[in-house]
Amino acid sequence: MDLHHMTALEGGEPPALPATAAETTAERPWPVGLLSQKVRDYVNRMSVVWVRGELVQVSRGKGALVFMTLRDTDIDASFSVSMRASAFARLPLEPQQGSEVVVQCKPTFWGRRGTLQLEAADIRAVGIGDLLQRLERLKRALHDEGLFAADRKKPLPFLPRTIGLICGRKSAAERDVIVNAEKRWPAVRFETREVAVQGTRAVGEVSEALRELDSREDVDVIIISRGGGSLEDLLPFSDESLVRLAAAARAPIVSAIGHEIDTPLLDLVADYRASTPTDAAKSVVPDMALECAQLGDARRRSHAALSSRLEREREALATVRARPAFAQPHTMIDSHAQVIDSAIASARATIAIALDRAGERVRSLADQARALSPLHTLERGYAVVQNANGAALTDPSEAPEGTRVSIRLAGGRLSATSLGEE
């Protein structure tokens, strides 16, 4: 308890507070309210000032004020700026996020919150902000390399085995993705990596999570999700190293940053850009109810098509069976049987005639051969005399006296001894 309060409790007059900040001590401090009043009085004495900076956030609600953030990109300093909505609407050119502007404003100190704010009376655009310029240069360079080309984007799998999810810690975006995906396909599996999605650590943590998930063989698609934010909040998702890492990923990348006004470069390089985390969930898993309905419809159409085909084939078969050839098939067989029988009879007659003629020819040739045969001559009483070697003798000198000879007769052979030549 300080001396001021002790004196008040004792019923005496409190000592005077120090008049200046330099006069304060540990025993004679200023109350917070007094410091707040001193700062407010000092700020109120400041003149209207023109300030140059970059608008990194413009928030227009339904209230009477428009709130903005004015940033100095060189030293990374920023101020909150408020402007009456009616005055904001009368500006010749509406300021946009990323624009470099000069603001005519009056500094105001809010004692209850202990914050310093600029109340703007006029805003004039002086060109594109340095931040937006850098993003545009990087965007053109990546475009020229073909990283945004449609033909390099990978198709999303119909039903991924595992979905990699990179999101903020305990974020609404994480809940939206998982809840909506499970509604569509209850058996869906997630590998979730909660990381910083804004600030200085965001690029490193998102990149590390992306590398780790992309190295897993069972992860078939990766969602990088965030629930929107200001241009400054979304800067990590335009970081060149992160964008290139996403472009080189094995698995398809779904960007679900959830901001329609600003387009981070990750949206352009991703294989699919989802407008919201809910849209991302719908893009990576099919709707089981819809798939079942379509499957049932396909089964009904297949059954109808098969039944129709069977009916047509049944009618065609009945038409074929009604033809005479099938109704009375023996009629056709009988007519051909008659032709075959006639052909067989004709063939037999032809063969018989040919055999008779051949028989007569054989008998004629046999008679001729018999007439010319030596046996036929022997039958008329002639004989053939042969020596011991079987050679026929034609002269008596060939069989001197005492020579054994063989005499061939028509009925057989005789052995004889030659008496010599007579």
Tab-separated table of C-alpha atoms in Angstrom, residues 48-52 102-105 122-124:
chain	number	residue	atom	x	y	z
A	48	VAL	CA	-3.369	15.991	-37.725
A	49	VAL	CA	-0.694	14.039	-39.570
A	50	TRP	CA	-0.347	12.505	-43.048
A	51	VAL	CA	1.034	8.935	-42.796
A	52	ARG	CA	2.203	6.688	-45.618
A	102	VAL	CA	-1.285	8.137	-47.534
A	103	VAL	CA	-3.749	8.674	-44.714
A	104	GLN	CA	-4.756	11.977	-43.133
A	105	CYS	CA	-5.401	11.019	-39.542
A	122	ASP	CA	-8.946	11.034	-45.847
A	123	ILE	CA	-7.164	8.237	-47.719
A	124	ARG	CA	-5.345	8.608	-51.001
